[in-house]
Amino acid sequence: MAGVHLGAEQRRALELLADAGLRGCTGATLLAHGFNIDMIADLVKDGLATAHHETMRIGRKKIQVARVRITYAGQRALEG
């Protein structure tokens, strides 16, 4: 993804995802860090991150969460 220009918030989100490792972050974690849904969706649309739904168990309850991970292209965008 040569020539990708990241804004400050996009860069901060990708750095958080990169630091999170293979598990990535939940959407709720990203929202708690002040990122908005539209910006996260743009990262996914641009191929810099992926988002998948998964089921987590909290005590006896199961909840659906979105897990967001950085892609190789996202890592390259951070380097460039």
PDB file of N, CA and C in Angstrom:
ATOM      1  N   MET A   1       0.833  -1.181   0.000  1.00  0.00           N
ATOM      2  CA  MET A   1       0.000   0.000   0.000  1.00  0.00           C
ATOM      3  C   MET A   1       0.874   1.238   0.000  1.00  0.00           C
ATOM      4  N   ALA A   2       1.617   1.379  -1.070  1.00  0.00           N
ATOM      5  CA  ALA A   2       2.503   2.524  -1.190  1.00  0.00           C
ATOM      6  C   ALA A   2       1.689   3.801  -1.235  1.00  0.00           C
ATOM      7  N   GLY A   3       2.196   4.814  -0.599  1.00  0.00           N
ATOM      8  CA  GLY A   3       1.560   6.112  -0.640  1.00  0.00           C
ATOM      9  C   GLY A   3       0.382   6.275   0.310  1.00  0.00           C
ATOM     10  N   VAL A   4       0.179   5.353   1.219  1.00  0.00           N
ATOM     11  CA  VAL A   4      -0.910   5.483   2.186  1.00  0.00           C
ATOM     12  C   VAL A   4      -0.547   6.589   3.162  1.00  0.00           C
ATOM     13  N   HIS A   5      -1.438   7.557   3.290  1.00  0.00           N
ATOM     14  CA  HIS A   5      -1.220   8.636   4.251  1.00  0.00           C
ATOM     15  C   HIS A   5      -2.144   8.405   5.434  1.00  0.00           C
ATOM     16  N   LEU A   6      -1.558   8.196   6.582  1.00  0.00           N
ATOM     17  CA  LEU A   6      -2.337   7.977   7.791  1.00  0.00           C
ATOM     18  C   LEU A   6      -2.488   9.265   8.569  1.00  0.00           C
ATOM     19  N   GLY A   7      -3.715   9.531   8.996  1.00  0.00           N
ATOM     20  CA  GLY A   7      -3.941  10.631   9.910  1.00  0.00           C
ATOM     21  C   GLY A   7      -3.454  10.236  11.296  1.00  0.00           C
ATOM     22  N   ALA A   8      -3.378  11.192  12.189  1.00  0.00           N
ATOM     23  CA  ALA A   8      -2.868  10.933  13.543  1.00  0.00           C
ATOM     24  C   ALA A   8      -3.713   9.887  14.272  1.00  0.00           C
ATOM     25  N   GLU A   9      -5.040   9.960  14.150  1.00  0.00           N
ATOM     26  CA  GLU A   9      -5.907   9.005  14.832  1.00  0.00           C
ATOM     27  C   GLU A   9      -5.813   7.623  14.199  1.00  0.00           C
ATOM     28  N   GLN A  10      -5.703   7.563  12.882  1.00  0.00           N
ATOM     29  CA  GLN A  10      -5.537   6.271  12.211  1.00  0.00           C
ATOM     30  C   GLN A  10      -4.230   5.616  12.653  1.00  0.00           C
ATOM     31  N   ARG A  11      -3.176   6.404  12.693  1.00  0.00           N
ATOM     32  CA  ARG A  11      -1.875   5.880  13.119  1.00  0.00           C
ATOM     33  C   ARG A  11      -1.952   5.382  14.564  1.00  0.00           C
ATOM     34  N   ARG A  12      -2.596   6.143  15.424  1.00  0.00           N
ATOM     35  CA  ARG A  12      -2.722   5.757  16.830  1.00  0.00           C
ATOM     36  C   ARG A  12      -3.519   4.457  16.965  1.00  0.00           C
ATOM     37  N   ALA A  13      -4.582   4.305  16.182  1.00  0.00           N
ATOM     38  CA  ALA A  13      -5.385   3.080  16.222  1.00  0.00           C
ATOM     39  C   ALA A  13      -4.572   1.887  15.734  1.00  0.00           C
ATOM     40  N   LEU A  14      -3.839   2.059  14.642  1.00  0.00           N
ATOM     41  CA  LEU A  14      -3.026   0.966  14.118  1.00  0.00           C
ATOM     42  C   LEU A  14      -1.902   0.596  15.086  1.00  0.00           C
ATOM     43  N   GLU A  15      -1.329   1.577  15.749  1.00  0.00           N
ATOM     44  CA  GLU A  15      -0.286   1.284  16.741  1.00  0.00           C
ATOM     45  C   GLU A  15      -0.866   0.484  17.905  1.00  0.00           C
ATOM     46  N   LEU A  16      -2.068   0.829  18.335  1.00  0.00           N
ATOM     47  CA  LEU A  16      -2.729   0.077  19.400  1.00  0.00           C
ATOM     48  C   LEU A  16      -2.980  -1.365  18.952  1.00  0.00           C
ATOM     49  N   LEU A  17      -3.452  -1.530  17.725  1.00  0.00           N
ATOM     50  CA  LEU A  17      -3.698  -2.871  17.207  1.00  0.00           C
ATOM     51  C   LEU A  17      -2.399  -3.656  17.054  1.00  0.00           C
ATOM     52  N   ALA A  18      -1.341  -2.991  16.614  1.00  0.00           N
ATOM     53  CA  ALA A  18      -0.044  -3.663  16.470  1.00  0.00           C
ATOM     54  C   ALA A  18       0.469  -4.114  17.830  1.00  0.00           C
ATOM     55  N   ASP A  19       0.316  -3.282  18.834  1.00  0.00           N
ATOM     56  CA  ASP A  19       0.763  -3.629  20.187  1.00  0.00           C
ATOM     57  C   ASP A  19      -0.068  -4.758  20.791  1.00  0.00           C
ATOM     58  N   ALA A  20      -1.299  -4.919  20.320  1.00  0.00           N
ATOM     59  CA  ALA A  20      -2.190  -5.944  20.860  1.00  0.00           C
ATOM     60  C   ALA A  20      -1.802  -7.349  20.395  1.00  0.00           C
ATOM     61  N   GLY A  21      -0.998  -7.447  19.363  1.00  0.00           N
ATOM     62  CA  GLY A  21      -0.548  -8.756  18.897  1.00  0.00           C
ATOM     63  C   GLY A  21      -1.594  -9.493  18.089  1.00  0.00           C
ATOM     64  N   LEU A  22      -1.488 -10.804  18.079  1.00  0.00           N
ATOM     65  CA  LEU A  22      -2.342 -11.636  17.236  1.00  0.00           C
ATOM     66  C   LEU A  22      -3.811 -11.608  17.634  1.00  0.00           C
ATOM     67  N   ARG A  23      -4.094 -11.363  18.894  1.00  0.00           N
ATOM     68  CA  ARG A  23      -5.493 -11.347  19.347  1.00  0.00           C
ATOM     69  C   ARG A  23      -6.221 -10.073  18.944  1.00  0.00           C
ATOM     70  N   GLY A  24      -5.480  -9.002  18.689  1.00  0.00           N
ATOM     71  CA  GLY A  24      -6.127  -7.755  18.341  1.00  0.00           C
ATOM     72  C   GLY A  24      -6.858  -7.155  19.526  1.00  0.00           C
ATOM     73  N   CYS A  25      -7.810  -6.298  19.236  1.00  0.00           N
ATOM     74  CA  CYS A  25      -8.601  -5.611  20.268  1.00  0.00           C
ATOM     75  C   CYS A  25     -10.074  -5.790  19.949  1.00  0.00           C
ATOM     76  N   THR A  26     -10.884  -5.728  20.972  1.00  0.00           N
ATOM     77  CA  THR A  26     -12.317  -5.707  20.717  1.00  0.00           C
ATOM     78  C   THR A  26     -12.706  -4.305  20.264  1.00  0.00           C
ATOM     79  N   GLY A  27     -13.821  -4.242  19.562  1.00  0.00           N
ATOM     80  CA  GLY A  27     -14.335  -2.941  19.154  1.00  0.00           C
ATOM     81  C   GLY A  27     -14.585  -2.049  20.357  1.00  0.00           C
ATOM     82  N   ALA A  28     -15.053  -2.643  21.450  1.00  0.00           N
ATOM     83  CA  ALA A  28     -15.319  -1.870  22.670  1.00  0.00           C
ATOM     84  C   ALA A  28     -14.038  -1.241  23.215  1.00  0.00           C
ATOM     85  N   THR A  29     -12.930  -1.971  23.126  1.00  0.00           N
ATOM     86  CA  THR A  29     -11.649  -1.420  23.586  1.00  0.00           C
ATOM     87  C   THR A  29     -11.253  -0.219  22.745  1.00  0.00           C
ATOM     88  N   LEU A  30     -11.418  -0.336  21.433  1.00  0.00           N
ATOM     89  CA  LEU A  30     -11.080   0.786  20.551  1.00  0.00           C
ATOM     90  C   LEU A  30     -11.972   1.990  20.834  1.00  0.00           C
ATOM     91  N   LEU A  31     -13.259   1.739  21.056  1.00  0.00           N
ATOM     92  CA  LEU A  31     -14.166   2.843  21.389  1.00  0.00           C
ATOM     93  C   LEU A  31     -13.769   3.486  22.709  1.00  0.00           C
ATOM     94  N   ALA A  32     -13.354   2.673  23.674  1.00  0.00           N
ATOM     95  CA  ALA A  32     -12.937   3.199  24.977  1.00  0.00           C
ATOM     96  C   ALA A  32     -11.692   4.072  24.862  1.00  0.00           C
ATOM     97  N   HIS A  33     -10.880   3.828  23.830  1.00  0.00           N
ATOM     98  CA  HIS A  33      -9.686   4.639  23.595  1.00  0.00           C
ATOM     99  C   HIS A  33     -10.011   5.902  22.787  1.00  0.00           C
ATOM    100  N   GLY A  34     -11.287   6.100  22.487  1.00  0.00           N
ATOM    101  CA  GLY A  34     -11.716   7.335  21.836  1.00  0.00           C
ATOM    102  C   GLY A  34     -11.839   7.269  20.327  1.00  0.00           C
ATOM    103  N   PHE A  35     -11.689   6.088  19.746  1.00  0.00           N
ATOM    104  CA  PHE A  35     -11.839   5.962  18.295  1.00  0.00           C
ATOM    105  C   PHE A  35     -13.313   5.811  17.962  1.00  0.00           C
ATOM    106  N   ASN A  36     -13.718   6.317  16.787  1.00  0.00           N
ATOM    107  CA  ASN A  36     -15.119   6.185  16.410  1.00  0.00           C
ATOM    108  C   ASN A  36     -15.296   5.062  15.398  1.00  0.00           C
ATOM    109  N   ILE A  37     -16.512   4.588  15.309  1.00  0.00           N
ATOM    110  CA  ILE A  37     -16.855   3.451  14.453  1.00  0.00           C
ATOM    111  C   ILE A  37     -16.493   3.722  12.995  1.00  0.00           C
ATOM    112  N   ASP A  38     -16.758   4.925  12.512  1.00  0.00           N
ATOM    113  CA  ASP A  38     -16.490   5.243  11.104  1.00  0.00           C
ATOM    114  C   ASP A  38     -15.009   5.131  10.775  1.00  0.00           C
ATOM    115  N   MET A  39     -14.149   5.601  11.673  1.00  0.00           N
ATOM    116  CA  MET A  39     -12.709   5.533  11.420  1.00  0.00           C
ATOM    117  C   MET A  39     -12.236   4.080  11.420  1.00  0.00           C
ATOM    118  N   ILE A  40     -12.759   3.272  12.352  1.00  0.00           N
ATOM    119  CA  ILE A  40     -12.398   1.857  12.397  1.00  0.00           C
ATOM    120  C   ILE A  40     -12.867   1.168  11.114  1.00  0.00           C
ATOM    121  N   ALA A  41     -14.088   1.473  10.692  1.00  0.00           N
ATOM    122  CA  ALA A  41     -14.627   0.892   9.459  1.00  0.00           C
ATOM    123  C   ALA A  41     -13.779   1.290   8.254  1.00  0.00           C
ATOM    124  N   ASP A  42     -13.287   2.518   8.241  1.00  0.00           N
ATOM    125  CA  ASP A  42     -12.418   2.961   7.134  1.00  0.00           C
ATOM    126  C   ASP A  42     -11.111   2.178   7.108  1.00  0.00           C
ATOM    127  N   LEU A  43     -10.546   1.883   8.280  1.00  0.00           N
ATOM    128  CA  LEU A  43      -9.316   1.081   8.330  1.00  0.00           C
ATOM    129  C   LEU A  43      -9.568  -0.305   7.742  1.00  0.00           C
ATOM    130  N   VAL A  44     -10.725  -0.881   8.063  1.00  0.00           N
ATOM    131  CA  VAL A  44     -11.082  -2.196   7.529  1.00  0.00           C
ATOM    132  C   VAL A  44     -11.298  -2.096   6.017  1.00  0.00           C
ATOM    133  N   LYS A  45     -12.055  -1.095   5.582  1.00  0.00           N
ATOM    134  CA  LYS A  45     -12.349  -0.914   4.160  1.00  0.00           C
ATOM    135  C   LYS A  45     -11.076  -0.726   3.347  1.00  0.00           C
ATOM    136  N   ASP A  46     -10.098  -0.023   3.930  1.00  0.00           N
ATOM    137  CA  ASP A  46      -8.839   0.242   3.237  1.00  0.00           C
ATOM    138  C   ASP A  46      -7.861  -0.927   3.329  1.00  0.00           C
ATOM    139  N   GLY A  47      -8.252  -2.005   4.019  1.00  0.00           N
ATOM    140  CA  GLY A  47      -7.402  -3.186   4.111  1.00  0.00           C
ATOM    141  C   GLY A  47      -6.299  -3.088   5.153  1.00  0.00           C
ATOM    142  N   LEU A  48      -6.377  -2.090   6.029  1.00  0.00           N
ATOM    143  CA  LEU A  48      -5.345  -1.899   7.047  1.00  0.00           C
ATOM    144  C   LEU A  48      -5.645  -2.670   8.328  1.00  0.00           C
ATOM    145  N   ALA A  49      -6.894  -3.110   8.467  1.00  0.00           N
ATOM    146  CA  ALA A  49      -7.319  -3.895   9.626  1.00  0.00           C
ATOM    147  C   ALA A  49      -8.418  -4.851   9.178  1.00  0.00           C
ATOM    148  N   THR A  50      -8.663  -5.863   9.993  1.00  0.00           N
ATOM    149  CA  THR A  50      -9.785  -6.772   9.767  1.00  0.00           C
ATOM    150  C   THR A  50     -10.673  -6.747  11.001  1.00  0.00           C
ATOM    151  N   ALA A  51     -11.931  -7.075  10.801  1.00  0.00           N
ATOM    152  CA  ALA A  51     -12.874  -7.149  11.923  1.00  0.00           C
ATOM    153  C   ALA A  51     -13.693  -8.425  11.771  1.00  0.00           C
ATOM    154  N   HIS A  52     -13.811  -9.168  12.844  1.00  0.00           N
ATOM    155  CA  HIS A  52     -14.580 -10.409  12.860  1.00  0.00           C
ATOM    156  C   HIS A  52     -15.406 -10.467  14.137  1.00  0.00           C
ATOM    157  N   HIS A  53     -16.582 -11.045  14.033  1.00  0.00           N
ATOM    158  CA  HIS A  53     -17.413 -11.266  15.216  1.00  0.00           C
ATOM    159  C   HIS A  53     -17.007 -12.581  15.865  1.00  0.00           C
ATOM    160  N   GLU A  54     -17.005 -12.588  17.170  1.00  0.00           N
ATOM    161  CA  GLU A  54     -16.761 -13.828  17.896  1.00  0.00           C
ATOM    162  C   GLU A  54     -17.584 -13.814  19.173  1.00  0.00           C
ATOM    163  N   THR A  55     -17.765 -14.986  19.724  1.00  0.00           N
ATOM    164  CA  THR A  55     -18.517 -15.129  20.963  1.00  0.00           C
ATOM    165  C   THR A  55     -17.540 -15.250  22.121  1.00  0.00           C
ATOM    166  N   MET A  56     -17.774 -14.464  23.152  1.00  0.00           N
ATOM    167  CA  MET A  56     -16.967 -14.530  24.370  1.00  0.00           C
ATOM    168  C   MET A  56     -17.873 -14.947  25.519  1.00  0.00           C
ATOM    169  N   ARG A  57     -17.282 -15.631  26.466  1.00  0.00           N
ATOM    170  CA  ARG A  57     -18.034 -16.019  27.654  1.00  0.00           C
ATOM    171  C   ARG A  57     -17.624 -15.088  28.793  1.00  0.00           C
ATOM    172  N   ILE A  58     -18.620 -14.470  29.393  1.00  0.00           N
ATOM    173  CA  ILE A  58     -18.423 -13.614  30.556  1.00  0.00           C
ATOM    174  C   ILE A  58     -19.222 -14.254  31.684  1.00  0.00           C
ATOM    175  N   GLY A  59     -18.516 -14.952  32.570  1.00  0.00           N
ATOM    176  CA  GLY A  59     -19.220 -15.726  33.585  1.00  0.00           C
ATOM    177  C   GLY A  59     -20.019 -16.819  32.904  1.00  0.00           C
ATOM    178  N   ARG A  60     -21.317 -16.802  33.114  1.00  0.00           N
ATOM    179  CA  ARG A  60     -22.190 -17.789  32.470  1.00  0.00           C
ATOM    180  C   ARG A  60     -22.814 -17.267  31.195  1.00  0.00           C
ATOM    181  N   LYS A  61     -22.610 -15.999  30.904  1.00  0.00           N
ATOM    182  CA  LYS A  61     -23.230 -15.391  29.729  1.00  0.00           C
ATOM    183  C   LYS A  61     -22.290 -15.455  28.534  1.00  0.00           C
ATOM    184  N   LYS A  62     -22.879 -15.578  27.363  1.00  0.00           N
ATOM    185  CA  LYS A  62     -22.126 -15.476  26.120  1.00  0.00           C
ATOM    186  C   LYS A  62     -22.524 -14.168  25.450  1.00  0.00           C
ATOM    187  N   ILE A  63     -21.522 -13.436  24.978  1.00  0.00           N
ATOM    188  CA  ILE A  63     -21.791 -12.179  24.279  1.00  0.00           C
ATOM    189  C   ILE A  63     -21.045 -12.171  22.951  1.00  0.00           C
ATOM    190  N   GLN A  64     -21.582 -11.440  22.000  1.00  0.00           N
ATOM    191  CA  GLN A  64     -20.940 -11.265  20.699  1.00  0.00           C
ATOM    192  C   GLN A  64     -20.088  -9.999  20.748  1.00  0.00           C
ATOM    193  N   VAL A  65     -18.848 -10.110  20.282  1.00  0.00           N
ATOM    194  CA  VAL A  65     -17.968  -8.951  20.209  1.00  0.00           C
ATOM    195  C   VAL A  65     -17.340  -8.895  18.827  1.00  0.00           C
ATOM    196  N   ALA A  66     -16.915  -7.723  18.443  1.00  0.00           N
ATOM    197  CA  ALA A  66     -16.139  -7.553  17.215  1.00  0.00           C
ATOM    198  C   ALA A  66     -14.676  -7.500  17.622  1.00  0.00           C
ATOM    199  N   ARG A  67     -13.865  -8.325  17.008  1.00  0.00           N
ATOM    200  CA  ARG A  67     -12.427  -8.318  17.270  1.00  0.00           C
ATOM    201  C   ARG A  67     -11.745  -7.718  16.052  1.00  0.00           C
ATOM    202  N   VAL A  68     -10.902  -6.714  16.281  1.00  0.00           N
ATOM    203  CA  VAL A  68     -10.223  -5.989  15.212  1.00  0.00           C
ATOM    204  C   VAL A  68      -8.733  -6.279  15.300  1.00  0.00           C
ATOM    205  N   ARG A  69      -8.139  -6.614  14.148  1.00  0.00           N
ATOM    206  CA  ARG A  69      -6.710  -6.925  14.087  1.00  0.00           C
ATOM    207  C   ARG A  69      -6.066  -6.107  12.978  1.00  0.00           C
ATOM    208  N   ILE A  70      -4.809  -5.779  13.149  1.00  0.00           N
ATOM    209  CA  ILE A  70      -4.055  -5.098  12.113  1.00  0.00           C
ATOM    210  C   ILE A  70      -3.680  -6.119  11.037  1.00  0.00           C
ATOM    211  N   THR A  71      -3.642  -5.677   9.794  1.00  0.00           N
ATOM    212  CA  THR A  71      -3.222  -6.541   8.697  1.00  0.00           C
ATOM    213  C   THR A  71      -1.755  -6.250   8.368  1.00  0.00           C
ATOM    214  N   TYR A  72      -1.206  -7.078   7.498  1.00  0.00           N
ATOM    215  CA  TYR A  72       0.155  -6.843   7.031  1.00  0.00           C
ATOM    216  C   TYR A  72       0.243  -5.466   6.362  1.00  0.00           C
ATOM    217  N   ALA A  73      -0.772  -5.118   5.584  1.00  0.00           N
ATOM    218  CA  ALA A  73      -0.786  -3.800   4.937  1.00  0.00           C
ATOM    219  C   ALA A  73      -0.813  -2.686   5.970  1.00  0.00           C
ATOM    220  N   GLY A  74      -1.528  -2.891   7.065  1.00  0.00           N
ATOM    221  CA  GLY A  74      -1.546  -1.908   8.140  1.00  0.00           C
ATOM    222  C   GLY A  74      -0.200  -1.749   8.791  1.00  0.00           C
ATOM    223  N   GLN A  75       0.497  -2.880   8.990  1.00  0.00           N
ATOM    224  CA  GLN A  75       1.838  -2.827   9.559  1.00  0.00           C
ATOM    225  C   GLN A  75       2.802  -2.081   8.626  1.00  0.00           C
ATOM    226  N   ARG A  76       2.666  -2.349   7.339  1.00  0.00           N
ATOM    227  CA  ARG A  76       3.516  -1.666   6.355  1.00  0.00           C
ATOM    228  C   ARG A  76       3.218  -0.159   6.320  1.00  0.00           C
ATOM    229  N   ALA A  77       1.960   0.198   6.452  1.00  0.00           N
ATOM    230  CA  ALA A  77       1.581   1.623   6.463  1.00  0.00           C
ATOM    231  C   ALA A  77       2.200   2.331   7.664  1.00  0.00           C
ATOM    232  N   LEU A  78       2.282   1.636   8.800  1.00  0.00           N
ATOM    233  CA  LEU A  78       2.925   2.227   9.986  1.00  0.00           C
ATOM    234  C   LEU A  78       4.409   2.443   9.750  1.00  0.00           C
ATOM    235  N   GLU A  79       5.036   1.528   9.038  1.00  0.00           N
ATOM    236  CA  GLU A  79       6.475   1.642   8.768  1.00  0.00           C
ATOM    237  C   GLU A  79       6.782   2.764   7.793  1.00  0.00           C
ATOM    238  N   GLY A  80       5.864   2.993   6.862  1.00  0.00           N
ATOM    239  CA  GLY A  80       6.103   3.984   5.801  1.00  0.00           C
ATOM    240  C   GLY A  80       5.679   5.314   6.214  1.00  0.00           C
TER     241      GLY A  80
END
